[in-house]
Amino acid sequence: MLEKALHGSKLYWGWVAFLLVVIGVGILAYANQIQNGLVVTGMSRDVSWGLYIAQFAFFVGVAASGVMVAIPYYLHNYKEFGKIVIFGEFLAVAAVLMAMLFVLVDLGQPARIMNVILYATPHAMIFWDMVVLSSYLVVNILIGWAALGAERKGFPPPKWAHVLSIIAIPLAVSIHTVTAFLFCGLPGRAYWMTAILAARFLSSAFAAGPALLILLCFVMRKLTPFKASDKAIDSLAKIVCYAMILNVFFFLLEIFTSFYSGIPSHTAPLEYLFFGIDGAGNLVPFMWTAVVLAFAGITLLLVPKMRTNHRALIVALIAVFLACWIDKGLGLVLAGFVPNSFEQVVQYVPTLNEILVIAGVYGIGLLVLTVLYKVAVGVRASLEQKPRRDEAAHARAGEEELALG
């Protein structure tokens, strides 16, 4: 089926060429990082996790797109998600791959990843994170490819694929939960040490992942023959709305608990995010932008007329996605290092080399997603064209019989 990815329009090949250039630049930047060390990044002794780990945490959440269409389809037999479930699975593959790559580039020396395998320590959260992430990646690849292959042949997916689809559901919850445990298991970081962090991870994941999936469905509707049904899109949009409301509610619970208790170590990260401390407030404009985007997105999604208006829906989904990215892919990680061990605020600013590496990982994820979606759309298109070809062949055969007769 991969041959479907070898045929496309000039726009398709231009997009692939652009991604290859971005990946190439990212590889060069990563080679520079390997040669000179993490000193070429904005990370330091005080801020040991930067945008790499922030993007890792965010894209683990984006992988929820797969499970949010799989649960209604496989467990509740919601047929409307039947046509888009394969795209949710493939989006999960690309998102998990990107998340794992961000961990790899953050290690400094990639060979260090072998320490997790060769010296496995079950009491360490990083070990279990590796287990659930790799398992979820493999399971989604197997499910998606098997389902697409069966669809191409005109058969239902094999039973083992259905079993794996059920297994993928707790795995999807696990990748977010265990990743949250990586953060809240660090007692020295008050901003992360909260029992509700896993719930915040899940709610933001169930908002950002399906939001991106719907946006991709609109892109495919514009550029390909595939058309996701309006009913499926509306159902997913409702999931995004409710999940985002929960996400905002959980964040407000954190704000109340921190400021009502008045514990300085708990209030300082939030003060830094929204007001700044001692003149240090690089993230303040970002966080207030996230607040505006979150409430604007929820408002648009709550109003049925707006939600069913595709232009307004696209604006709402972009707002929700960006709000989740700012909160989880920027503020969550960086605020955890405020204040440092000496009760000081050390701000983190990513370097150009760091940004280029991040762009390279984004390029790899988008290239994988493009190829997988191209294959899926190509298979669907060939299936739709087959009846027309059969009818044309039958008509020609009839004409030949009449001519011979």
mmCIF file of C-alpha atoms in Angstrom:
data_model
loop_
_atom_site.group_PDB
_atom_site.id
_atom_site.type_symbol
_atom_site.label_atom_id
_atom_site.label_comp_id
_atom_site.label_asym_id
_atom_site.label_seq_id
_atom_site.Cartn_x
_atom_site.Cartn_y
_atom_site.Cartn_z
ATOM 1 C CA MET A 1 0.000 0.000 0.000
ATOM 2 C CA LEU A 2 2.970 2.297 0.419
ATOM 3 C CA GLU A 3 3.017 2.782 -3.349
ATOM 4 C CA LYS A 4 0.065 5.162 -2.848
ATOM 5 C CA ALA A 5 2.503 7.617 -1.262
ATOM 6 C CA LEU A 6 4.669 7.634 -4.409
ATOM 7 C CA HIS A 7 2.005 9.309 -6.532
ATOM 8 C CA GLY A 8 0.660 12.792 -5.978
ATOM 9 C CA SER A 9 0.158 16.308 -7.258
ATOM 10 C CA LYS A 10 2.753 19.077 -7.451
ATOM 11 C CA LEU A 11 1.346 20.468 -4.210
ATOM 12 C CA TYR A 12 1.907 17.116 -2.479
ATOM 13 C CA TRP A 13 5.503 16.800 -3.687
ATOM 14 C CA GLY A 14 6.190 20.443 -2.867
ATOM 15 C CA TRP A 15 4.973 19.829 0.696
ATOM 16 C CA VAL A 16 7.134 16.692 0.993
ATOM 17 C CA ALA A 17 10.173 18.587 -0.336
ATOM 18 C CA PHE A 18 9.582 21.384 2.178
ATOM 19 C CA LEU A 19 9.386 18.885 5.042
ATOM 20 C CA LEU A 20 12.590 17.184 3.897
ATOM 21 C CA VAL A 21 14.384 20.538 3.927
ATOM 22 C CA VAL A 22 13.095 21.257 7.444
ATOM 23 C CA ILE A 23 14.184 17.792 8.588
ATOM 24 C CA GLY A 24 17.618 18.303 7.024
ATOM 25 C CA VAL A 25 18.090 21.614 8.854
ATOM 26 C CA GLY A 26 16.950 19.967 12.088
ATOM 27 C CA ILE A 27 19.431 17.112 11.635
ATOM 28 C CA LEU A 28 22.278 19.596 11.126
ATOM 29 C CA ALA A 29 21.248 21.447 14.293
ATOM 30 C CA TYR A 30 21.047 18.176 16.198
ATOM 31 C CA ALA A 31 24.498 17.178 14.927
ATOM 32 C CA ASN A 32 25.803 20.466 16.314
ATOM 33 C CA GLN A 33 24.140 19.664 19.635
ATOM 34 C CA ILE A 34 25.711 16.185 19.684
ATOM 35 C CA GLN A 35 29.148 17.656 18.989
ATOM 36 C CA ASN A 36 29.012 20.538 21.470
ATOM 37 C CA GLY A 37 26.546 19.246 24.044
ATOM 38 C CA LEU A 38 23.369 20.698 25.528
ATOM 39 C CA VAL A 39 25.237 23.944 26.164
ATOM 40 C CA VAL A 40 23.946 25.040 22.725
ATOM 41 C CA THR A 41 20.408 25.018 24.158
ATOM 42 C CA GLY A 42 18.802 27.470 26.570
ATOM 43 C CA MET A 43 18.744 24.878 29.353
ATOM 44 C CA SER A 44 20.918 25.269 32.417
ATOM 45 C CA ARG A 45 21.525 23.977 35.927
ATOM 46 C CA ASP A 46 18.393 25.788 37.115
ATOM 47 C CA VAL A 47 16.136 24.909 34.152
ATOM 48 C CA SER A 48 17.128 21.386 33.184
ATOM 49 C CA TRP A 49 13.983 20.730 31.100
ATOM 50 C CA GLY A 50 13.080 23.113 28.299
ATOM 51 C CA LEU A 51 11.013 23.051 25.132
ATOM 52 C CA TYR A 52 12.100 19.501 24.291
ATOM 53 C CA ILE A 53 10.344 17.991 27.300
ATOM 54 C CA ALA A 54 7.489 20.495 27.002
ATOM 55 C CA GLN A 55 6.801 19.289 23.453
ATOM 56 C CA PHE A 56 7.096 15.699 24.635
ATOM 57 C CA ALA A 57 4.388 16.280 27.254
ATOM 58 C CA PHE A 58 2.141 18.012 24.722
ATOM 59 C CA PHE A 59 2.393 15.443 21.931
ATOM 60 C CA VAL A 60 1.744 12.576 24.287
ATOM 61 C CA GLY A 61 -1.603 14.322 24.687
ATOM 62 C CA VAL A 62 -2.164 14.771 20.945
ATOM 63 C CA ALA A 63 -1.966 10.991 20.649
ATOM 64 C CA ALA A 64 -5.356 10.912 22.392
ATOM 65 C CA SER A 65 -6.943 11.558 19.001
ATOM 66 C CA GLY A 66 -6.779 7.841 18.303
ATOM 67 C CA VAL A 67 -8.525 6.682 21.442
ATOM 68 C CA MET A 68 -11.199 9.396 21.309
ATOM 69 C CA VAL A 69 -12.523 7.999 18.045
ATOM 70 C CA ALA A 70 -11.766 4.385 18.969
ATOM 71 C CA ILE A 71 -13.856 4.360 22.163
ATOM 72 C CA PRO A 72 -17.165 5.398 20.510
ATOM 73 C CA TYR A 73 -16.496 3.242 17.441
ATOM 74 C CA TYR A 74 -15.228 -0.006 18.992
ATOM 75 C CA LEU A 75 -16.987 0.042 22.361
ATOM 76 C CA HIS A 76 -20.275 1.742 21.467
ATOM 77 C CA ASN A 77 -20.521 0.850 17.766
ATOM 78 C CA TYR A 78 -20.854 4.498 16.734
ATOM 79 C CA LYS A 79 -20.728 4.055 12.963
ATOM 80 C CA GLU A 80 -20.188 7.747 12.196
ATOM 81 C CA PHE A 81 -16.577 7.421 13.381
ATOM 82 C CA GLY A 82 -15.964 4.438 11.115
ATOM 83 C CA LYS A 83 -14.447 6.514 8.294
ATOM 84 C CA ILE A 84 -12.199 8.665 10.477
ATOM 85 C CA VAL A 85 -10.975 6.121 13.032
ATOM 86 C CA ILE A 86 -8.064 5.147 10.768
ATOM 87 C CA PHE A 87 -6.966 8.801 10.618
ATOM 88 C CA GLY A 88 -7.123 9.034 14.395
ATOM 89 C CA GLU A 89 -4.925 5.937 14.674
ATOM 90 C CA PHE A 90 -2.362 7.340 12.221
ATOM 91 C CA LEU A 91 -2.337 10.727 13.976
ATOM 92 C CA ALA A 92 -1.606 8.871 17.211
ATOM 93 C CA VAL A 93 1.327 7.106 15.508
ATOM 94 C CA ALA A 94 2.878 10.396 14.358
ATOM 95 C CA ALA A 95 2.254 12.102 17.725
ATOM 96 C CA VAL A 96 3.801 9.300 19.803
ATOM 97 C CA LEU A 97 6.777 9.112 17.440
ATOM 98 C CA MET A 98 7.359 12.844 17.893
ATOM 99 C CA ALA A 99 7.019 12.549 21.667
ATOM 100 C CA MET A 100 9.663 9.821 21.760
ATOM 101 C CA LEU A 101 11.984 11.818 19.494
ATOM 102 C CA PHE A 102 11.749 14.829 21.806
ATOM 103 C CA VAL A 103 12.904 12.658 24.699
ATOM 104 C CA LEU A 104 15.765 11.378 22.543
ATOM 105 C CA VAL A 105 17.028 14.850 21.597
ATOM 106 C CA ASP A 106 16.743 15.972 25.224
ATOM 107 C CA LEU A 107 19.131 13.243 26.400
ATOM 108 C CA GLY A 108 22.148 14.942 24.900
ATOM 109 C CA GLN A 109 23.778 11.624 24.027
ATOM 110 C CA PRO A 110 21.209 9.318 22.316
ATOM 111 C CA ALA A 111 23.058 6.184 23.492
ATOM 112 C CA ARG A 112 21.804 6.960 27.000
ATOM 113 C CA ILE A 113 18.399 5.624 26.007
ATOM 114 C CA MET A 114 19.938 2.150 26.200
ATOM 115 C CA ASN A 115 20.409 2.618 29.947
ATOM 116 C CA VAL A 116 16.625 2.481 30.365
ATOM 117 C CA ILE A 117 16.582 -0.877 28.544
ATOM 118 C CA LEU A 118 19.793 -2.483 29.794
ATOM 119 C CA TYR A 119 19.359 -1.350 33.390
ATOM 120 C CA ALA A 120 15.589 -1.412 33.684
ATOM 121 C CA THR A 121 14.341 -0.195 37.054
ATOM 122 C CA PRO A 122 10.598 -0.877 37.504
ATOM 123 C CA HIS A 123 10.321 1.674 40.330
ATOM 124 C CA ALA A 124 11.384 4.458 37.915
ATOM 125 C CA MET A 125 8.585 6.210 36.014
ATOM 126 C CA ILE A 126 10.782 6.730 32.935
ATOM 127 C CA PHE A 127 10.914 2.939 32.491
ATOM 128 C CA TRP A 128 7.132 2.596 32.506
ATOM 129 C CA ASP A 129 6.777 5.633 30.267
ATOM 130 C CA MET A 130 9.019 3.941 27.708
ATOM 131 C CA VAL A 131 6.963 0.739 27.991
ATOM 132 C CA VAL A 132 3.546 2.350 27.493
ATOM 133 C CA LEU A 133 4.716 4.751 24.765
ATOM 134 C CA SER A 134 6.415 2.050 22.684
ATOM 135 C CA SER A 135 3.460 -0.307 23.212
ATOM 136 C CA TYR A 136 0.945 2.339 22.169
ATOM 137 C CA LEU A 137 3.017 3.167 19.086
ATOM 138 C CA VAL A 138 3.273 -0.471 17.963
ATOM 139 C CA VAL A 139 -0.394 -1.193 18.690
ATOM 140 C CA ASN A 140 -1.608 1.796 16.662
ATOM 141 C CA ILE A 141 0.644 0.896 13.721
ATOM 142 C CA LEU A 142 -0.663 -2.687 13.712
ATOM 143 C CA ILE A 143 -4.311 -1.656 14.064
ATOM 144 C CA GLY A 144 -4.163 1.047 11.417
ATOM 145 C CA TRP A 145 -2.260 -0.977 8.846
ATOM 146 C CA ALA A 146 -4.348 -4.131 9.364
ATOM 147 C CA ALA A 147 -7.626 -2.223 9.146
ATOM 148 C CA LEU A 148 -6.524 -0.395 6.006
ATOM 149 C CA GLY A 149 -5.284 -3.593 4.367
ATOM 150 C CA ALA A 150 -8.544 -5.385 5.114
ATOM 151 C CA GLU A 151 -10.549 -2.432 3.782
ATOM 152 C CA ARG A 152 -8.506 -2.491 0.589
ATOM 153 C CA LYS A 153 -9.388 -6.160 0.062
ATOM 154 C CA GLY A 154 -13.040 -5.619 0.906
ATOM 155 C CA PHE A 155 -12.961 -7.611 4.149
ATOM 156 C CA PRO A 156 -13.683 -6.571 7.732
ATOM 157 C CA PRO A 157 -10.626 -6.051 9.971
ATOM 158 C CA PRO A 158 -9.262 -9.247 11.570
ATOM 159 C CA LYS A 159 -10.481 -10.114 15.058
ATOM 160 C CA TRP A 160 -7.049 -9.615 16.576
ATOM 161 C CA ALA A 161 -7.111 -6.009 15.342
ATOM 162 C CA HIS A 162 -10.377 -5.468 17.225
ATOM 163 C CA VAL A 163 -8.791 -6.959 20.364
ATOM 164 C CA LEU A 164 -5.794 -4.646 19.989
ATOM 165 C CA SER A 165 -8.176 -1.702 19.583
ATOM 166 C CA ILE A 166 -9.649 -2.487 22.986
ATOM 167 C CA ILE A 167 -6.158 -2.840 24.476
ATOM 168 C CA ALA A 168 -5.158 0.522 22.963
ATOM 169 C CA ILE A 169 -7.764 2.320 25.077
ATOM 170 C CA PRO A 170 -6.167 1.676 28.511
ATOM 171 C CA LEU A 171 -2.763 2.157 26.877
ATOM 172 C CA ALA A 172 -3.816 5.636 25.728
ATOM 173 C CA VAL A 173 -4.888 6.519 29.256
ATOM 174 C CA SER A 174 -1.633 5.039 30.555
ATOM 175 C CA ILE A 175 0.676 7.143 28.374
ATOM 176 C CA HIS A 176 -0.877 10.330 29.733
ATOM 177 C CA THR A 177 -1.071 9.093 33.317
ATOM 178 C CA VAL A 178 2.481 7.760 33.489
ATOM 179 C CA THR A 179 3.824 10.912 31.821
ATOM 180 C CA ALA A 180 2.013 12.963 34.474
ATOM 181 C CA PHE A 181 3.593 10.731 37.148
ATOM 182 C CA LEU A 182 7.013 11.654 35.735
ATOM 183 C CA PHE A 183 6.306 15.225 36.800
ATOM 184 C CA CYS A 184 4.261 14.874 39.985
ATOM 185 C CA GLY A 185 6.677 12.237 41.308
ATOM 186 C CA LEU A 186 9.298 14.966 41.820
ATOM 187 C CA PRO A 187 8.709 16.275 45.367
ATOM 188 C CA GLY A 188 11.073 19.209 44.898
ATOM 189 C CA ARG A 189 8.818 20.841 42.289
ATOM 190 C CA ALA A 190 5.698 22.195 43.974
ATOM 191 C CA TYR A 191 3.933 23.189 40.739
ATOM 192 C CA TRP A 192 3.965 19.589 39.515
ATOM 193 C CA MET A 193 3.442 17.808 42.823
ATOM 194 C CA THR A 194 -0.330 17.604 42.672
ATOM 195 C CA ALA A 195 -2.612 14.572 42.472
ATOM 196 C CA ILE A 196 -4.767 16.248 39.834
ATOM 197 C CA LEU A 197 -1.935 16.563 37.314
ATOM 198 C CA ALA A 198 -2.840 13.281 35.582
ATOM 199 C CA ALA A 199 -6.445 14.445 35.242
ATOM 200 C CA ARG A 200 -5.208 17.731 33.749
ATOM 201 C CA PHE A 201 -3.075 15.787 31.279
ATOM 202 C CA LEU A 202 -6.029 13.653 30.213
ATOM 203 C CA SER A 203 -8.491 16.527 29.843
ATOM 204 C CA SER A 204 -6.086 18.649 27.786
ATOM 205 C CA ALA A 205 -5.244 15.582 25.690
ATOM 206 C CA PHE A 206 -8.886 14.847 24.947
ATOM 207 C CA ALA A 207 -9.291 18.462 23.844
ATOM 208 C CA ALA A 208 -6.140 19.049 21.777
ATOM 209 C CA GLY A 209 -5.964 15.640 20.067
ATOM 210 C CA PRO A 210 -9.495 15.532 18.606
ATOM 211 C CA ALA A 211 -9.269 19.265 17.794
ATOM 212 C CA LEU A 212 -6.246 18.598 15.594
ATOM 213 C CA LEU A 213 -7.956 15.566 14.044
ATOM 214 C CA ILE A 214 -10.980 17.652 13.026
ATOM 215 C CA LEU A 215 -8.715 20.318 11.529
ATOM 216 C CA LEU A 216 -6.929 17.624 9.525
ATOM 217 C CA CYS A 217 -10.310 16.340 8.328
ATOM 218 C CA PHE A 218 -11.080 19.832 7.000
ATOM 219 C CA VAL A 219 -7.696 19.915 5.248
ATOM 220 C CA MET A 220 -8.417 16.543 3.622
ATOM 221 C CA ARG A 221 -11.886 17.715 2.656
ATOM 222 C CA LYS A 222 -10.255 20.629 0.833
ATOM 223 C CA LEU A 223 -7.356 18.780 -0.821
ATOM 224 C CA THR A 224 -8.486 15.155 -1.232
ATOM 225 C CA PRO A 225 -11.586 13.186 -2.225
ATOM 226 C CA PHE A 226 -12.097 12.089 1.408
ATOM 227 C CA LYS A 227 -15.005 13.798 3.138
ATOM 228 C CA ALA A 228 -15.612 13.232 6.847
ATOM 229 C CA SER A 229 -19.314 13.426 7.662
ATOM 230 C CA ASP A 230 -20.653 16.553 9.344
ATOM 231 C CA LYS A 231 -22.221 14.398 12.051
ATOM 232 C CA ALA A 232 -18.850 12.826 12.925
ATOM 233 C CA ILE A 233 -17.189 16.248 13.012
ATOM 234 C CA ASP A 234 -19.932 17.671 15.227
ATOM 235 C CA SER A 235 -19.673 14.719 17.628
ATOM 236 C CA LEU A 236 -15.905 15.155 17.902
ATOM 237 C CA ALA A 237 -16.347 18.906 18.392
ATOM 238 C CA LYS A 238 -18.618 18.227 21.379
ATOM 239 C CA ILE A 239 -15.930 15.985 22.881
ATOM 240 C CA VAL A 240 -13.391 18.792 22.414
ATOM 241 C CA CYS A 241 -15.746 21.268 24.089
ATOM 242 C CA TYR A 242 -16.459 19.151 27.175
ATOM 243 C CA ALA A 243 -12.824 18.118 27.546
ATOM 244 C CA MET A 244 -11.666 21.731 27.340
ATOM 245 C CA ILE A 245 -14.210 22.778 29.966
ATOM 246 C CA LEU A 246 -12.817 20.087 32.273
ATOM 247 C CA ASN A 247 -9.283 21.215 31.499
ATOM 248 C CA VAL A 248 -10.054 24.808 32.477
ATOM 249 C CA PHE A 249 -11.939 23.636 35.590
ATOM 250 C CA PHE A 250 -8.994 21.514 36.755
ATOM 251 C CA PHE A 251 -6.626 24.446 36.233
ATOM 252 C CA LEU A 252 -8.896 26.707 38.275
ATOM 253 C CA LEU A 253 -8.821 24.113 41.059
ATOM 254 C CA GLU A 254 -5.028 24.394 41.062
ATOM 255 C CA ILE A 255 -5.249 28.181 41.276
ATOM 256 C CA PHE A 256 -7.703 28.064 44.187
ATOM 257 C CA THR A 257 -5.714 25.466 46.138
ATOM 258 C CA SER A 258 -2.418 27.295 45.661
ATOM 259 C CA PHE A 259 -3.578 30.802 46.550
ATOM 260 C CA TYR A 260 -6.072 29.846 49.281
ATOM 261 C CA SER A 261 -3.395 27.833 51.075
ATOM 262 C CA GLY A 262 -0.924 30.663 50.635
ATOM 263 C CA ILE A 263 2.079 28.334 50.479
ATOM 264 C CA PRO A 264 4.792 30.382 48.705
ATOM 265 C CA SER A 265 6.301 27.448 46.805
ATOM 266 C CA HIS A 266 2.867 26.703 45.300
ATOM 267 C CA THR A 267 1.857 30.264 44.498
ATOM 268 C CA ALA A 268 5.197 31.359 43.006
ATOM 269 C CA PRO A 269 4.908 29.351 39.725
ATOM 270 C CA LEU A 270 1.407 30.711 39.069
ATOM 271 C CA GLU A 271 2.472 34.253 39.920
ATOM 272 C CA TYR A 272 5.371 33.885 37.507
ATOM 273 C CA LEU A 273 3.066 32.603 34.741
ATOM 274 C CA PHE A 274 0.388 35.284 35.003
ATOM 275 C CA PHE A 275 1.999 38.309 36.643
ATOM 276 C CA GLY A 276 5.749 37.813 36.665
ATOM 277 C CA ILE A 277 8.089 37.916 39.660
ATOM 278 C CA ASP A 278 10.657 40.650 40.246
ATOM 279 C CA GLY A 279 10.508 41.763 36.641
ATOM 280 C CA ALA A 280 10.831 38.216 35.292
ATOM 281 C CA GLY A 281 7.734 37.426 33.236
ATOM 282 C CA ASN A 282 8.575 36.077 29.801
ATOM 283 C CA LEU A 283 5.546 33.775 29.831
ATOM 284 C CA VAL A 284 2.961 36.311 31.032
ATOM 285 C CA PRO A 285 1.729 37.394 27.546
ATOM 286 C CA PHE A 286 1.610 33.756 26.434
ATOM 287 C CA MET A 287 -0.477 32.630 29.415
ATOM 288 C CA TRP A 288 -3.007 35.453 29.133
ATOM 289 C CA THR A 289 -3.272 34.697 25.419
ATOM 290 C CA ALA A 290 -4.006 31.078 26.362
ATOM 291 C CA VAL A 291 -6.752 32.244 28.746
ATOM 292 C CA VAL A 292 -8.437 34.302 26.028
ATOM 293 C CA LEU A 293 -8.111 31.493 23.481
ATOM 294 C CA ALA A 294 -9.463 28.871 25.887
ATOM 295 C CA PHE A 295 -12.616 30.810 26.784
ATOM 296 C CA ALA A 296 -13.161 31.950 23.190
ATOM 297 C CA GLY A 297 -12.860 28.359 21.946
ATOM 298 C CA ILE A 298 -15.247 27.035 24.595
ATOM 299 C CA THR A 299 -17.793 29.768 23.874
ATOM 300 C CA LEU A 300 -17.798 29.061 20.141
ATOM 301 C CA LEU A 301 -18.073 25.315 20.706
ATOM 302 C CA LEU A 302 -20.925 25.633 23.206
ATOM 303 C CA VAL A 303 -23.171 27.563 20.799
ATOM 304 C CA PRO A 304 -24.731 25.050 18.342
ATOM 305 C CA LYS A 305 -24.978 27.588 15.515
ATOM 306 C CA MET A 306 -21.292 28.399 15.850
ATOM 307 C CA ARG A 307 -20.252 24.778 16.233
ATOM 308 C CA THR A 308 -22.062 23.739 13.065
ATOM 309 C CA ASN A 309 -20.661 26.720 11.152
ATOM 310 C CA HIS A 310 -17.423 25.322 9.771
ATOM 311 C CA ARG A 311 -15.603 28.647 9.645
ATOM 312 C CA ALA A 312 -16.422 29.406 13.271
ATOM 313 C CA LEU A 313 -15.621 25.803 14.191
ATOM 314 C CA ILE A 314 -12.154 26.020 12.638
ATOM 315 C CA VAL A 315 -11.452 29.213 14.609
ATOM 316 C CA ALA A 316 -12.656 27.526 17.815
ATOM 317 C CA LEU A 317 -10.536 24.427 17.263
ATOM 318 C CA ILE A 318 -7.395 26.450 16.510
ATOM 319 C CA ALA A 319 -8.039 28.483 19.666
ATOM 320 C CA VAL A 320 -8.413 25.340 21.802
ATOM 321 C CA PHE A 321 -5.341 23.694 20.281
ATOM 322 C CA LEU A 322 -3.132 26.758 20.796
ATOM 323 C CA ALA A 323 -4.426 27.271 24.348
ATOM 324 C CA CYS A 324 -3.527 23.673 25.209
ATOM 325 C CA TRP A 325 -0.118 24.042 23.561
ATOM 326 C CA ILE A 326 0.719 27.198 25.519
ATOM 327 C CA ASP A 327 -0.443 25.689 28.806
ATOM 328 C CA LYS A 328 1.050 22.216 28.423
ATOM 329 C CA GLY A 329 3.727 22.714 25.780
ATOM 330 C CA LEU A 330 5.190 25.850 27.337
ATOM 331 C CA GLY A 331 3.949 26.945 30.773
ATOM 332 C CA LEU A 332 3.644 23.588 32.552
ATOM 333 C CA VAL A 333 7.293 22.577 32.277
ATOM 334 C CA LEU A 334 8.949 25.985 32.574
ATOM 335 C CA ALA A 335 6.922 27.173 35.567
ATOM 336 C CA GLY A 336 7.911 24.032 37.456
ATOM 337 C CA PHE A 337 11.443 25.438 37.848
ATOM 338 C CA VAL A 338 10.219 28.628 39.561
ATOM 339 C CA PRO A 339 11.647 29.369 42.026
ATOM 340 C CA ASN A 340 14.952 27.484 42.010
ATOM 341 C CA SER A 341 16.660 25.974 45.053
ATOM 342 C CA PHE A 342 17.911 29.427 46.092
ATOM 343 C CA GLU A 343 14.438 31.011 45.884
ATOM 344 C CA GLN A 344 15.423 32.857 42.713
ATOM 345 C CA VAL A 345 13.775 33.088 39.288
ATOM 346 C CA VAL A 346 15.990 31.952 36.420
ATOM 347 C CA GLN A 347 14.287 32.458 33.080
ATOM 348 C CA TYR A 348 14.684 30.089 30.168
ATOM 349 C CA VAL A 349 14.968 31.305 26.584
ATOM 350 C CA PRO A 350 15.395 28.695 23.815
ATOM 351 C CA THR A 351 18.308 29.137 21.436
ATOM 352 C CA LEU A 352 18.104 29.103 17.644
ATOM 353 C CA ASN A 353 19.798 25.688 17.581
ATOM 354 C CA GLU A 354 17.147 24.348 19.957
ATOM 355 C CA ILE A 355 14.312 25.738 17.843
ATOM 356 C CA LEU A 356 15.802 24.213 14.670
ATOM 357 C CA VAL A 357 15.997 20.781 16.339
ATOM 358 C CA ILE A 358 12.361 21.144 17.390
ATOM 359 C CA ALA A 359 11.431 22.123 13.827
ATOM 360 C CA GLY A 360 13.231 19.007 12.575
ATOM 361 C CA VAL A 361 11.210 16.755 14.883
ATOM 362 C CA TYR A 362 8.008 18.500 13.785
ATOM 363 C CA GLY A 363 9.077 17.880 10.192
ATOM 364 C CA ILE A 364 9.582 14.163 10.820
ATOM 365 C CA GLY A 365 6.183 13.876 12.474
ATOM 366 C CA LEU A 366 4.432 15.770 9.682
ATOM 367 C CA LEU A 367 6.193 13.692 7.020
ATOM 368 C CA VAL A 368 5.126 10.427 8.667
ATOM 369 C CA LEU A 369 1.591 11.780 9.049
ATOM 370 C CA THR A 370 1.526 12.935 5.406
ATOM 371 C CA VAL A 371 2.650 9.545 4.092
ATOM 372 C CA LEU A 372 0.189 7.606 6.271
ATOM 373 C CA TYR A 373 -2.706 9.884 5.344
ATOM 374 C CA LYS A 374 -1.741 9.738 1.655
ATOM 375 C CA VAL A 375 -1.845 5.941 1.781
ATOM 376 C CA ALA A 376 -5.199 5.905 3.588
ATOM 377 C CA VAL A 377 -6.789 8.441 1.247
ATOM 378 C CA GLY A 378 -5.344 6.607 -1.780
ATOM 379 C CA VAL A 379 -6.840 3.294 -0.663
ATOM 380 C CA ARG A 380 -10.223 4.928 -0.049
ATOM 381 C CA ALA A 381 -10.123 6.643 -3.442
ATOM 382 C CA SER A 382 -9.275 3.416 -5.272
ATOM 383 C CA LEU A 383 -12.163 1.646 -3.542
ATOM 384 C CA GLU A 384 -14.562 4.367 -4.639
ATOM 385 C CA GLN A 385 -13.283 4.213 -8.211
ATOM 386 C CA LYS A 386 -13.539 0.413 -8.426
ATOM 387 C CA PRO A 387 -17.356 0.289 -8.843
ATOM 388 C CA ARG A 388 -17.089 2.913 -11.585
ATOM 389 C CA ARG A 389 -14.413 0.885 -13.372
ATOM 390 C CA ASP A 390 -16.526 -2.269 -13.039
ATOM 391 C CA GLU A 391 -19.563 -0.474 -14.451
ATOM 392 C CA ALA A 392 -17.506 0.895 -17.337
ATOM 393 C CA ALA A 393 -16.060 -2.557 -18.070
ATOM 394 C CA HIS A 394 -19.537 -4.087 -17.942
ATOM 395 C CA ALA A 395 -20.859 -1.412 -20.315
ATOM 396 C CA ARG A 396 -18.007 -2.022 -22.769
ATOM 397 C CA ALA A 397 -18.629 -5.774 -22.624
ATOM 398 C CA GLY A 398 -22.296 -5.163 -23.375
ATOM 399 C CA GLU A 399 -21.428 -2.943 -26.323
ATOM 400 C CA GLU A 400 -19.057 -5.590 -27.708
ATOM 401 C CA GLU A 401 -21.740 -8.291 -27.422
ATOM 402 C CA LEU A 402 -24.203 -6.076 -29.299
ATOM 403 C CA ALA A 403 -21.604 -5.367 -31.972
ATOM 404 C CA LEU A 404 -20.871 -9.076 -32.387
ATOM 405 C CA GLY A 405 -24.521 -9.916 -32.409
#
